Amino acid sequence: MKGKDLKPHIGIFGRRNNGKSSFINTLVNQEIAIVSSIPGTTTDPVKKSIEIFGIGPVIMIDTAGIDDVGELGAKRIEKTREVIKTVDLAILLIVDNIFDEFEINLINEFNYYETPFVIIHNKSDIEKININTLKKIQNISKNKVLNFNSLEPENLDEVIELLKNTIPTTSFQKPSLLKGLITKNDIVLLITPVDSEAPDGRMILPQQMAIRDVLDNDCVNIVLKETELETFLKNTGIKPKLVITDSQAFGFVSKIIPEDIMLTGFSIVFARLKGNFQDYINGTSHLSKLKDGDKVLILESCTHQVSCDDIGRAKIPKWLDKFTGKKLEYKVVGGLDSLKDTIKDFAIVIQCGGCVTTRKQIVNRLKPAIDARIPVTNYGMAIAYINGIFDRAIAPFINKTIEL
């Protein structure tokens, strides 16, 4: 997954042959989605990076029909429902005044995952929405319903205006990673180890974003490896306002950076940006309460080739085993794959920094655990806690908020 996936995500939902693919094509005036009169043409959710005039660049997700049938159809529906957790805005298409159990279940899931949504009655040239259907909808939702015809989109501007007014403003903003932590002309020291997990010839996304954010705040960037840290401080006498390190180097770096300099990690910075920050803080101390046989769920948000030095699959389990002295069981779920296990079977959930996912995706990925009162933490906070510097690592953020 690349940085472009940080664009707002908009999902199209509805029954088979409701015109979901045609709707996408109409929005951008291009034939980018396959259209057919055969129900079930769209199988797995399909992502399209598009530009909607008046809204901007978005990721549009075309989903399979929520009324699909058979064993394969049930799997397609499951994939469609998973999309609800990841989108910033849902569009529910209905036709022929059909609004029943399928649509009601979708709306209930939109509400559960706090996903804003709009309802559009498509193919209005054949049949416009009637008063009885509106009453059914109003029993479950106060949302405005628009008539629309993808073949003759006379009111396309009205549809786009509805989307603009419904999608959260946070989806379009580019919030600062370091807002409230630094001010103009501050010196920020970024410590970026180059190990087997570092991509060849480039830096990982958190490091790139932090560098740009420092510049956007009119501050001074200094970037170096942890192996050069001690020599740099000794030879230059520079005292940075803030030090951000890769979490894996917490133990080493914390011994060199003086206590009067703010120190935190890239993963913790992203934890504040992506939500659930207070839940992470509250849940991290549970690492000390783990018992023999406890199951630990590790959630990665990116998809990558696994190495022997993999932070989530290898290092954190090894460090946590040593820290607790317990025999623990680990389950790793990568990308945005759904969890097949029962969430209540786990003693704690450890989420990665989430640099390549949206805030919405992280919040809803952790929602089942938080609702079930399962403690949650993230890579950076867990590593800081294991190294005995948790309080120091979160201190820069205490009593500071970010406008999302």
mmCIF file of C-alpha atoms in Angstrom:
data_model
loop_
_atom_site.group_PDB
_atom_site.id
_atom_site.type_symbol
_atom_site.label_atom_id
_atom_site.label_comp_id
_atom_site.label_asym_id
_atom_site.label_seq_id
_atom_site.Cartn_x
_atom_site.Cartn_y
_atom_site.Cartn_z
ATOM 1 C CA MET A 1 0.000 0.000 0.000
ATOM 2 C CA LYS A 2 1.385 3.391 -0.947
ATOM 3 C CA GLY A 3 0.960 6.891 0.386
ATOM 4 C CA LYS A 4 -1.777 7.624 -2.153
ATOM 5 C CA ASP A 5 -4.116 5.409 -0.100
ATOM 6 C CA LEU A 6 -4.172 8.155 2.532
ATOM 7 C CA LYS A 7 -6.681 9.931 0.297
ATOM 8 C CA PRO A 8 -10.309 9.912 1.475
ATOM 9 C CA HIS A 9 -11.952 6.541 0.822
ATOM 10 C CA ILE A 10 -15.517 6.421 -0.561
ATOM 11 C CA GLY A 11 -17.359 3.101 -0.806
ATOM 12 C CA ILE A 12 -20.355 2.282 -3.043
ATOM 13 C CA PHE A 13 -22.809 -0.199 -1.504
ATOM 14 C CA GLY A 14 -26.079 -1.776 -2.571
ATOM 15 C CA ARG A 15 -27.673 -4.812 -4.130
ATOM 16 C CA ARG A 16 -26.503 -6.485 -7.323
ATOM 17 C CA ASN A 17 -27.349 -4.623 -10.513
ATOM 18 C CA ASN A 18 -28.220 -1.402 -8.682
ATOM 19 C CA GLY A 19 -25.842 0.537 -10.916
ATOM 20 C CA LYS A 20 -22.895 0.935 -8.536
ATOM 21 C CA SER A 21 -20.271 0.695 -11.297
ATOM 22 C CA SER A 22 -22.248 3.016 -13.574
ATOM 23 C CA PHE A 23 -22.471 5.517 -10.737
ATOM 24 C CA ILE A 24 -18.677 5.611 -10.397
ATOM 25 C CA ASN A 25 -18.246 6.068 -14.140
ATOM 26 C CA THR A 26 -20.742 8.934 -14.110
ATOM 27 C CA LEU A 27 -18.974 10.732 -11.274
ATOM 28 C CA VAL A 28 -15.731 10.975 -13.239
ATOM 29 C CA ASN A 29 -17.204 10.907 -16.751
ATOM 30 C CA GLN A 30 -14.964 7.959 -17.618
ATOM 31 C CA GLU A 31 -15.527 4.246 -18.031
ATOM 32 C CA ILE A 32 -13.275 3.041 -15.240
ATOM 33 C CA ALA A 33 -15.570 0.382 -13.749
ATOM 34 C CA ILE A 34 -16.931 -2.620 -15.652
ATOM 35 C CA VAL A 35 -20.662 -2.265 -16.305
ATOM 36 C CA SER A 36 -22.947 -5.179 -17.166
ATOM 37 C CA SER A 37 -26.630 -6.045 -16.852
ATOM 38 C CA ILE A 38 -25.599 -9.407 -15.393
ATOM 39 C CA PRO A 39 -26.021 -9.326 -11.590
ATOM 40 C CA GLY A 40 -22.778 -9.956 -9.725
ATOM 41 C CA THR A 41 -20.380 -8.500 -12.307
ATOM 42 C CA THR A 42 -18.393 -6.865 -9.492
ATOM 43 C CA THR A 43 -16.977 -9.612 -7.278
ATOM 44 C CA ASP A 44 -14.233 -8.471 -4.900
ATOM 45 C CA PRO A 45 -14.108 -4.806 -3.823
ATOM 46 C CA VAL A 46 -12.261 -2.811 -6.489
ATOM 47 C CA LYS A 47 -10.304 0.341 -5.622
ATOM 48 C CA LYS A 48 -9.996 3.204 -8.084
ATOM 49 C CA SER A 49 -7.941 6.338 -7.508
ATOM 50 C CA ILE A 50 -9.984 9.125 -9.091
ATOM 51 C CA GLU A 51 -10.505 12.878 -9.035
ATOM 52 C CA ILE A 52 -14.027 14.153 -8.372
ATOM 53 C CA PHE A 53 -14.485 17.758 -9.435
ATOM 54 C CA GLY A 54 -15.326 19.834 -6.408
ATOM 55 C CA ILE A 55 -14.019 17.219 -3.982
ATOM 56 C CA GLY A 56 -10.536 16.294 -5.161
ATOM 57 C CA PRO A 57 -8.539 13.037 -5.299
ATOM 58 C CA VAL A 58 -10.225 10.092 -3.581
ATOM 59 C CA ILE A 59 -10.078 6.309 -3.481
ATOM 60 C CA MET A 60 -13.402 5.003 -4.775
ATOM 61 C CA ILE A 61 -14.284 1.419 -3.794
ATOM 62 C CA ASP A 62 -16.778 -0.512 -5.911
ATOM 63 C CA THR A 63 -18.221 -3.402 -3.872
ATOM 64 C CA ALA A 64 -20.055 -6.606 -4.651
ATOM 65 C CA GLY A 65 -23.822 -6.736 -4.192
ATOM 66 C CA ILE A 66 -24.939 -7.116 -0.595
ATOM 67 C CA ASP A 67 -27.623 -9.588 -1.777
ATOM 68 C CA ASP A 68 -25.222 -12.015 -3.470
ATOM 69 C CA VAL A 69 -26.090 -15.703 -3.174
ATOM 70 C CA GLY A 70 -24.401 -19.066 -2.717
ATOM 71 C CA GLU A 71 -21.179 -19.984 -0.929
ATOM 72 C CA LEU A 72 -19.089 -17.701 -3.135
ATOM 73 C CA GLY A 73 -21.657 -14.940 -2.773
ATOM 74 C CA ALA A 74 -21.411 -15.148 1.019
ATOM 75 C CA LYS A 75 -17.649 -14.607 0.762
ATOM 76 C CA ARG A 76 -18.200 -11.611 -1.506
ATOM 77 C CA ILE A 77 -20.661 -10.127 0.997
ATOM 78 C CA GLU A 78 -18.131 -10.602 3.786
ATOM 79 C CA LYS A 79 -15.560 -8.671 1.738
ATOM 80 C CA THR A 80 -18.119 -5.923 1.093
ATOM 81 C CA ARG A 81 -18.900 -5.584 4.801
ATOM 82 C CA GLU A 82 -15.200 -5.337 5.617
ATOM 83 C CA VAL A 83 -14.997 -2.240 3.396
ATOM 84 C CA ILE A 84 -17.424 -0.386 5.690
ATOM 85 C CA LYS A 85 -14.740 -0.244 8.371
ATOM 86 C CA THR A 86 -12.243 1.424 6.058
ATOM 87 C CA VAL A 87 -14.154 4.174 4.254
ATOM 88 C CA ASP A 88 -14.603 7.825 5.175
ATOM 89 C CA LEU A 89 -17.938 7.962 3.356
ATOM 90 C CA ALA A 90 -20.435 5.314 2.221
ATOM 91 C CA ILE A 91 -22.871 5.705 -0.666
ATOM 92 C CA LEU A 92 -25.911 3.433 -0.461
ATOM 93 C CA LEU A 93 -27.595 2.961 -3.839
ATOM 94 C CA ILE A 94 -31.172 1.730 -3.985
ATOM 95 C CA VAL A 95 -33.435 1.238 -7.028
ATOM 96 C CA ASP A 96 -37.104 0.496 -7.779
ATOM 97 C CA ASN A 97 -38.118 1.665 -4.284
ATOM 98 C CA ILE A 98 -36.626 -1.486 -2.785
ATOM 99 C CA PHE A 99 -35.559 -0.762 0.774
ATOM 100 C CA ASP A 100 -35.632 -3.742 3.079
ATOM 101 C CA GLU A 101 -33.553 -5.968 5.300
ATOM 102 C CA PHE A 102 -30.370 -5.730 3.191
ATOM 103 C CA GLU A 103 -30.384 -1.915 3.248
ATOM 104 C CA ILE A 104 -31.352 -1.728 6.927
ATOM 105 C CA ASN A 105 -28.486 -4.036 7.889
ATOM 106 C CA LEU A 106 -26.052 -1.883 5.899
ATOM 107 C CA ILE A 107 -27.229 1.297 7.619
ATOM 108 C CA ASN A 108 -26.902 -0.356 11.025
ATOM 109 C CA GLU A 109 -23.303 -1.250 10.185
ATOM 110 C CA PHE A 110 -22.611 2.278 8.917
ATOM 111 C CA ASN A 111 -23.847 3.605 12.247
ATOM 112 C CA TYR A 112 -21.905 1.049 14.307
ATOM 113 C CA TYR A 113 -18.632 1.988 12.633
ATOM 114 C CA GLU A 114 -19.580 5.698 12.658
ATOM 115 C CA THR A 115 -19.276 5.833 8.881
ATOM 116 C CA PRO A 116 -21.043 8.852 7.341
ATOM 117 C CA PHE A 117 -23.324 7.834 4.488
ATOM 118 C CA VAL A 118 -25.680 9.138 1.830
ATOM 119 C CA ILE A 119 -28.629 7.375 0.213
ATOM 120 C CA ILE A 120 -29.234 7.695 -3.521
ATOM 121 C CA HIS A 121 -32.205 6.270 -5.396
ATOM 122 C CA ASN A 122 -30.592 5.289 -8.698
ATOM 123 C CA LYS A 123 -32.172 4.678 -12.111
ATOM 124 C CA SER A 124 -34.754 7.363 -11.385
ATOM 125 C CA ASP A 125 -35.679 7.479 -15.070
ATOM 126 C CA ILE A 126 -37.366 4.120 -14.563
ATOM 127 C CA GLU A 127 -38.929 4.804 -11.193
ATOM 128 C CA LYS A 128 -38.531 7.697 -8.773
ATOM 129 C CA ILE A 129 -38.546 7.216 -5.039
ATOM 130 C CA ASN A 130 -42.030 7.222 -3.526
ATOM 131 C CA ILE A 131 -43.456 8.342 -0.207
ATOM 132 C CA ASN A 132 -43.696 4.828 1.224
ATOM 133 C CA THR A 133 -40.011 4.165 0.638
ATOM 134 C CA LEU A 134 -39.116 7.520 2.148
ATOM 135 C CA LYS A 135 -41.103 6.650 5.271
ATOM 136 C CA LYS A 136 -39.240 3.330 5.583
ATOM 137 C CA ILE A 137 -35.920 5.145 5.304
ATOM 138 C CA GLN A 138 -36.925 7.845 7.775
ATOM 139 C CA ASN A 139 -37.710 5.160 10.367
ATOM 140 C CA ILE A 140 -34.023 4.284 10.480
ATOM 141 C CA SER A 141 -32.200 7.342 9.121
ATOM 142 C CA LYS A 142 -32.650 11.102 8.859
ATOM 143 C CA ASN A 143 -30.418 11.238 5.799
ATOM 144 C CA LYS A 144 -31.581 13.058 2.714
ATOM 145 C CA VAL A 145 -32.390 10.789 -0.252
ATOM 146 C CA LEU A 146 -31.662 11.904 -3.827
ATOM 147 C CA ASN A 147 -33.121 10.624 -7.082
ATOM 148 C CA PHE A 148 -30.403 10.013 -9.665
ATOM 149 C CA ASN A 149 -30.036 8.547 -13.133
ATOM 150 C CA SER A 150 -26.526 7.486 -14.135
ATOM 151 C CA LEU A 151 -27.513 7.503 -17.819
ATOM 152 C CA GLU A 152 -28.804 11.088 -17.766
ATOM 153 C CA PRO A 153 -27.179 12.715 -14.720
ATOM 154 C CA GLU A 154 -28.985 16.036 -14.742
ATOM 155 C CA ASN A 155 -28.494 16.515 -11.006
ATOM 156 C CA LEU A 156 -24.873 15.358 -10.794
ATOM 157 C CA ASP A 157 -23.888 18.673 -9.193
ATOM 158 C CA GLU A 158 -26.458 18.063 -6.472
ATOM 159 C CA VAL A 159 -25.028 14.603 -5.818
ATOM 160 C CA ILE A 160 -21.467 15.922 -5.565
ATOM 161 C CA GLU A 161 -22.614 18.691 -3.230
ATOM 162 C CA LEU A 162 -24.251 16.047 -1.023
ATOM 163 C CA LEU A 163 -21.000 14.072 -0.937
ATOM 164 C CA LYS A 164 -19.003 17.211 -0.078
ATOM 165 C CA ASN A 165 -21.349 18.078 2.774
ATOM 166 C CA THR A 166 -21.332 14.553 4.222
ATOM 167 C CA ILE A 167 -17.723 13.394 4.048
ATOM 168 C CA PRO A 168 -15.830 14.401 7.223
ATOM 169 C CA THR A 169 -13.712 17.513 6.847
ATOM 170 C CA THR A 170 -10.810 15.591 8.414
ATOM 171 C CA SER A 171 -10.629 13.445 5.293
ATOM 172 C CA PHE A 172 -9.447 16.462 3.302
ATOM 173 C CA GLN A 173 -7.198 18.085 5.849
ATOM 174 C CA LYS A 174 -3.514 17.284 6.138
ATOM 175 C CA PRO A 175 -2.989 17.486 9.905
ATOM 176 C CA SER A 176 0.484 18.070 11.230
ATOM 177 C CA LEU A 177 2.304 15.161 12.850
ATOM 178 C CA LEU A 178 4.054 17.518 15.232
ATOM 179 C CA LYS A 179 1.403 20.174 15.836
ATOM 180 C CA GLY A 180 1.814 21.634 19.302
ATOM 181 C CA LEU A 181 5.228 20.055 19.839
ATOM 182 C CA ILE A 182 7.454 22.424 17.899
ATOM 183 C CA THR A 183 7.489 26.093 16.905
ATOM 184 C CA LYS A 184 9.302 28.074 14.244
ATOM 185 C CA ASN A 185 13.122 27.656 14.153
ATOM 186 C CA ASP A 186 13.160 24.709 16.576
ATOM 187 C CA ILE A 187 15.721 21.999 15.845
ATOM 188 C CA VAL A 188 14.297 18.500 15.430
ATOM 189 C CA LEU A 189 16.563 15.453 15.449
ATOM 190 C CA LEU A 190 15.284 12.390 13.568
ATOM 191 C CA ILE A 191 17.046 9.103 14.274
ATOM 192 C CA THR A 192 16.560 6.586 11.469
ATOM 193 C CA PRO A 193 18.342 3.225 11.716
ATOM 194 C CA VAL A 194 19.212 1.552 8.419
ATOM 195 C CA ASP A 195 18.688 -2.183 8.909
ATOM 196 C CA SER A 196 17.368 -5.141 6.925
ATOM 197 C CA GLU A 197 13.844 -3.723 7.032
ATOM 198 C CA ALA A 198 14.844 -0.374 5.530
ATOM 199 C CA PRO A 199 13.935 -0.119 1.814
ATOM 200 C CA ASP A 200 16.864 0.061 -0.600
ATOM 201 C CA GLY A 201 17.902 3.597 -1.476
ATOM 202 C CA ARG A 202 15.014 5.364 0.274
ATOM 203 C CA MET A 203 13.380 6.051 3.619
ATOM 204 C CA ILE A 204 10.213 4.589 5.051
ATOM 205 C CA LEU A 205 7.024 6.659 4.941
ATOM 206 C CA PRO A 206 7.000 7.765 8.623
ATOM 207 C CA GLN A 207 10.479 9.212 8.215
ATOM 208 C CA GLN A 208 9.560 10.969 4.961
ATOM 209 C CA MET A 209 6.421 12.464 6.481
ATOM 210 C CA ALA A 210 8.241 13.612 9.606
ATOM 211 C CA ILE A 211 10.927 15.371 7.549
ATOM 212 C CA ARG A 212 8.286 17.205 5.520
ATOM 213 C CA ASP A 213 6.300 18.097 8.635
ATOM 214 C CA VAL A 214 9.343 19.624 10.295
ATOM 215 C CA LEU A 215 9.898 21.755 7.190
ATOM 216 C CA ASP A 216 6.216 22.736 7.044
ATOM 217 C CA ASN A 217 6.516 24.003 10.611
ATOM 218 C CA ASP A 218 9.506 26.192 9.606
ATOM 219 C CA CYS A 219 11.894 24.191 11.743
ATOM 220 C CA VAL A 220 15.348 22.682 11.226
ATOM 221 C CA ASN A 221 15.744 19.001 10.322
ATOM 222 C CA ILE A 222 18.719 16.924 11.367
ATOM 223 C CA VAL A 223 18.608 13.283 10.252
ATOM 224 C CA LEU A 224 21.128 10.644 11.270
ATOM 225 C CA LYS A 225 21.538 6.976 12.181
ATOM 226 C CA GLU A 226 21.639 5.921 15.809
ATOM 227 C CA THR A 227 25.283 4.894 15.392
ATOM 228 C CA GLU A 228 26.256 8.539 14.753
ATOM 229 C CA LEU A 229 24.153 10.034 17.546
ATOM 230 C CA GLU A 230 26.671 10.213 20.368
ATOM 231 C CA THR A 231 29.449 11.632 18.167
ATOM 232 C CA PHE A 232 27.094 14.231 16.692
ATOM 233 C CA LEU A 233 25.965 15.552 20.086
ATOM 234 C CA LYS A 234 29.527 15.631 21.418
ATOM 235 C CA ASN A 235 31.111 17.340 18.404
ATOM 236 C CA THR A 236 28.401 19.905 17.607
ATOM 237 C CA GLY A 237 27.022 20.895 20.999
ATOM 238 C CA ILE A 238 23.587 21.223 19.324
ATOM 239 C CA LYS A 239 20.661 20.763 21.675
ATOM 240 C CA PRO A 240 17.512 19.789 19.733
ATOM 241 C CA LYS A 241 14.026 20.740 20.923
ATOM 242 C CA LEU A 242 12.660 17.300 20.040
ATOM 243 C CA VAL A 243 14.152 13.916 19.204
ATOM 244 C CA ILE A 244 12.127 11.317 17.291
ATOM 245 C CA THR A 245 13.609 7.865 16.947
ATOM 246 C CA ASP A 246 12.682 4.603 15.355
ATOM 247 C CA SER A 247 11.072 2.638 18.187
ATOM 248 C CA GLN A 248 13.551 -0.220 17.831
ATOM 249 C CA ALA A 249 16.327 2.131 18.968
ATOM 250 C CA PHE A 250 14.474 3.432 22.060
ATOM 251 C CA GLY A 251 16.654 1.594 24.567
ATOM 252 C CA PHE A 252 19.911 2.785 23.003
ATOM 253 C CA VAL A 253 18.848 6.346 22.236
ATOM 254 C CA SER A 254 17.223 7.076 25.606
ATOM 255 C CA LYS A 255 20.566 6.531 27.346
ATOM 256 C CA ILE A 256 22.261 9.173 25.182
ATOM 257 C CA ILE A 257 19.617 11.915 24.893
ATOM 258 C CA PRO A 258 19.576 14.098 28.042
ATOM 259 C CA GLU A 259 16.399 13.943 30.117
ATOM 260 C CA ASP A 260 15.626 17.637 29.511
ATOM 261 C CA ILE A 261 15.181 16.999 25.753
ATOM 262 C CA MET A 262 11.829 15.681 24.549
ATOM 263 C CA LEU A 263 12.129 12.144 23.188
ATOM 264 C CA THR A 264 9.517 10.047 21.422
ATOM 265 C CA GLY A 265 9.163 7.616 18.507
ATOM 266 C CA PHE A 266 7.791 7.707 14.978
ATOM 267 C CA SER A 267 5.168 5.102 15.849
ATOM 268 C CA ILE A 268 3.940 7.121 18.835
ATOM 269 C CA VAL A 269 3.705 10.284 16.726
ATOM 270 C CA PHE A 270 1.502 8.384 14.298
ATOM 271 C CA ALA A 271 -0.570 6.948 17.146
ATOM 272 C CA ARG A 272 -1.626 10.465 18.085
ATOM 273 C CA LEU A 273 -2.422 11.351 14.487
ATOM 274 C CA LYS A 274 -4.402 8.198 13.722
ATOM 275 C CA GLY A 275 -6.638 8.126 16.810
ATOM 276 C CA ASN A 276 -7.091 5.831 19.835
ATOM 277 C CA PHE A 277 -4.198 7.612 21.538
ATOM 278 C CA GLN A 278 -5.743 7.601 25.007
ATOM 279 C CA ASP A 279 -6.801 3.970 24.586
ATOM 280 C CA TYR A 280 -3.196 3.117 23.729
ATOM 281 C CA ILE A 281 -1.960 4.921 26.830
ATOM 282 C CA ASN A 282 -4.508 3.182 29.037
ATOM 283 C CA GLY A 283 -3.816 -0.256 27.585
ATOM 284 C CA THR A 284 -0.028 -0.314 27.443
ATOM 285 C CA SER A 285 0.526 -1.053 31.139
ATOM 286 C CA HIS A 286 -1.386 -4.304 30.701
ATOM 287 C CA LEU A 287 1.819 -5.709 29.215
ATOM 288 C CA SER A 288 2.990 -6.172 32.810
ATOM 289 C CA LYS A 289 -0.123 -8.224 33.623
ATOM 290 C CA LEU A 290 0.223 -10.887 30.922
ATOM 291 C CA LYS A 291 0.141 -14.488 32.116
ATOM 292 C CA ASP A 292 1.324 -17.827 30.764
ATOM 293 C CA GLY A 293 -0.845 -18.898 27.845
ATOM 294 C CA ASP A 294 -2.217 -15.421 27.118
ATOM 295 C CA LYS A 295 -2.814 -14.694 23.432
ATOM 296 C CA VAL A 296 -1.389 -11.481 21.948
ATOM 297 C CA LEU A 297 -2.851 -10.074 18.743
ATOM 298 C CA ILE A 298 -0.408 -8.121 16.586
ATOM 299 C CA LEU A 299 -1.981 -5.983 13.849
ATOM 300 C CA GLU A 300 0.117 -4.846 10.903
ATOM 301 C CA SER A 301 -1.496 -2.350 8.550
ATOM 302 C CA CYS A 302 0.848 -2.707 5.624
ATOM 303 C CA THR A 303 1.626 -5.669 3.397
ATOM 304 C CA HIS A 304 5.299 -6.460 3.051
ATOM 305 C CA GLN A 305 7.779 -9.263 2.661
ATOM 306 C CA VAL A 306 8.608 -10.725 6.058
ATOM 307 C CA SER A 307 12.249 -10.729 7.166
ATOM 308 C CA CYS A 308 13.962 -12.378 10.107
ATOM 309 C CA ASP A 309 14.205 -8.908 11.692
ATOM 310 C CA ASP A 310 10.509 -8.140 11.212
ATOM 311 C CA ILE A 311 9.447 -5.785 13.973
ATOM 312 C CA GLY A 312 5.935 -7.134 14.489
ATOM 313 C CA ARG A 313 6.419 -10.807 13.748
ATOM 314 C CA ALA A 314 9.871 -11.396 15.266
ATOM 315 C CA LYS A 315 11.277 -8.619 17.440
ATOM 316 C CA ILE A 316 8.254 -7.593 19.524
ATOM 317 C CA PRO A 317 7.371 -11.211 20.435
ATOM 318 C CA LYS A 318 10.996 -11.864 21.399
ATOM 319 C CA TRP A 319 11.248 -8.686 23.495
ATOM 320 C CA LEU A 320 7.861 -9.275 25.120
ATOM 321 C CA ASP A 321 8.711 -12.869 26.044
ATOM 322 C CA LYS A 322 11.887 -11.666 27.719
ATOM 323 C CA PHE A 323 10.144 -8.734 29.450
ATOM 324 C CA THR A 324 7.272 -10.790 30.879
ATOM 325 C CA GLY A 325 9.079 -14.075 31.417
ATOM 326 C CA LYS A 326 5.835 -15.756 30.320
ATOM 327 C CA LYS A 327 4.940 -18.256 27.625
ATOM 328 C CA LEU A 328 2.715 -16.224 25.347
ATOM 329 C CA GLU A 329 0.910 -17.062 22.113
ATOM 330 C CA TYR A 330 1.017 -14.633 19.179
ATOM 331 C CA LYS A 331 -1.345 -14.056 16.282
ATOM 332 C CA VAL A 332 -0.318 -11.672 13.476
ATOM 333 C CA VAL A 333 -2.868 -10.224 11.051
ATOM 334 C CA GLY A 334 -1.388 -8.249 8.154
ATOM 335 C CA GLY A 335 -2.753 -5.606 5.809
ATOM 336 C CA LEU A 336 -6.432 -4.932 6.460
ATOM 337 C CA ASP A 337 -7.341 -8.624 6.632
ATOM 338 C CA SER A 338 -10.196 -9.468 8.956
ATOM 339 C CA LEU A 339 -9.635 -11.370 12.179
ATOM 340 C CA LYS A 340 -11.028 -14.899 12.064
ATOM 341 C CA ASP A 341 -10.578 -15.484 15.802
ATOM 342 C CA THR A 342 -12.856 -14.217 18.565
ATOM 343 C CA ILE A 343 -11.464 -10.917 19.830
ATOM 344 C CA LYS A 344 -12.227 -11.851 23.452
ATOM 345 C CA ASP A 345 -9.718 -14.693 23.183
ATOM 346 C CA PHE A 346 -6.874 -12.157 23.275
ATOM 347 C CA ALA A 347 -5.337 -10.554 26.337
ATOM 348 C CA ILE A 348 -4.006 -7.510 24.476
ATOM 349 C CA VAL A 349 -3.836 -6.047 20.963
ATOM 350 C CA ILE A 350 -0.675 -4.396 19.612
ATOM 351 C CA GLN A 351 -1.290 -2.215 16.523
ATOM 352 C CA CYS A 352 1.461 -0.909 14.260
ATOM 353 C CA GLY A 353 1.916 2.826 13.742
ATOM 354 C CA GLY A 354 -0.475 2.801 10.790
ATOM 355 C CA CYS A 355 1.551 5.119 8.590
ATOM 356 C CA VAL A 356 0.038 3.803 5.340
ATOM 357 C CA THR A 357 -3.588 3.671 6.461
ATOM 358 C CA THR A 358 -6.222 6.274 7.190
ATOM 359 C CA ARG A 359 -7.334 7.264 10.651
ATOM 360 C CA LYS A 360 -10.738 5.724 9.922
ATOM 361 C CA GLN A 361 -9.170 2.368 9.117
ATOM 362 C CA ILE A 362 -7.177 2.266 12.343
ATOM 363 C CA VAL A 363 -10.076 3.420 14.539
ATOM 364 C CA ASN A 364 -12.475 0.798 13.180
ATOM 365 C CA ARG A 365 -9.870 -1.932 13.158
ATOM 366 C CA LEU A 366 -9.447 -1.493 16.916
ATOM 367 C CA LYS A 367 -13.102 -0.829 17.677
ATOM 368 C CA PRO A 368 -14.086 -4.486 18.357
ATOM 369 C CA ALA A 369 -11.266 -4.814 20.887
ATOM 370 C CA ILE A 370 -12.045 -1.522 22.602
ATOM 371 C CA ASP A 371 -15.767 -2.345 22.720
ATOM 372 C CA ALA A 372 -14.889 -5.722 24.273
ATOM 373 C CA ARG A 373 -12.623 -3.956 26.816
ATOM 374 C CA ILE A 374 -9.517 -5.685 25.486
ATOM 375 C CA PRO A 375 -6.425 -3.523 26.187
ATOM 376 C CA VAL A 376 -4.811 -2.019 23.089
ATOM 377 C CA THR A 377 -1.404 -0.491 22.525
ATOM 378 C CA ASN A 378 0.838 0.185 19.544
ATOM 379 C CA TYR A 379 4.324 -0.823 18.481
ATOM 380 C CA GLY A 380 6.065 2.329 19.702
ATOM 381 C CA MET A 381 4.337 2.502 23.071
ATOM 382 C CA ALA A 382 4.862 -1.211 23.705
ATOM 383 C CA ILE A 383 8.583 -0.971 22.914
ATOM 384 C CA ALA A 384 8.963 2.144 25.070
ATOM 385 C CA TYR A 385 7.222 0.362 27.949
ATOM 386 C CA ILE A 386 9.419 -2.723 27.615
ATOM 387 C CA ASN A 387 12.474 -0.430 27.728
ATOM 388 C CA GLY A 388 11.239 1.361 30.843
ATOM 389 C CA ILE A 389 10.837 4.764 29.154
ATOM 390 C CA PHE A 390 7.099 4.792 28.465
ATOM 391 C CA ASP A 391 6.373 7.885 30.571
ATOM 392 C CA ARG A 392 9.162 9.814 28.872
ATOM 393 C CA ALA A 393 8.064 8.764 25.384
ATOM 394 C CA ILE A 394 4.475 9.968 25.829
ATOM 395 C CA ALA A 395 5.321 13.046 27.915
ATOM 396 C CA PRO A 396 5.538 15.394 24.874
ATOM 397 C CA PHE A 397 1.877 14.645 24.071
ATOM 398 C CA ILE A 398 0.318 14.928 27.507
ATOM 399 C CA ASN A 399 -2.255 17.729 27.583
ATOM 400 C CA LYS A 400 -1.624 18.413 23.880
ATOM 401 C CA THR A 401 -4.237 17.773 21.214
ATOM 402 C CA ILE A 402 -4.262 17.808 17.433
ATOM 403 C CA GLU A 403 -6.985 19.401 15.345
ATOM 404 C CA LEU A 404 -8.152 16.677 12.992
#
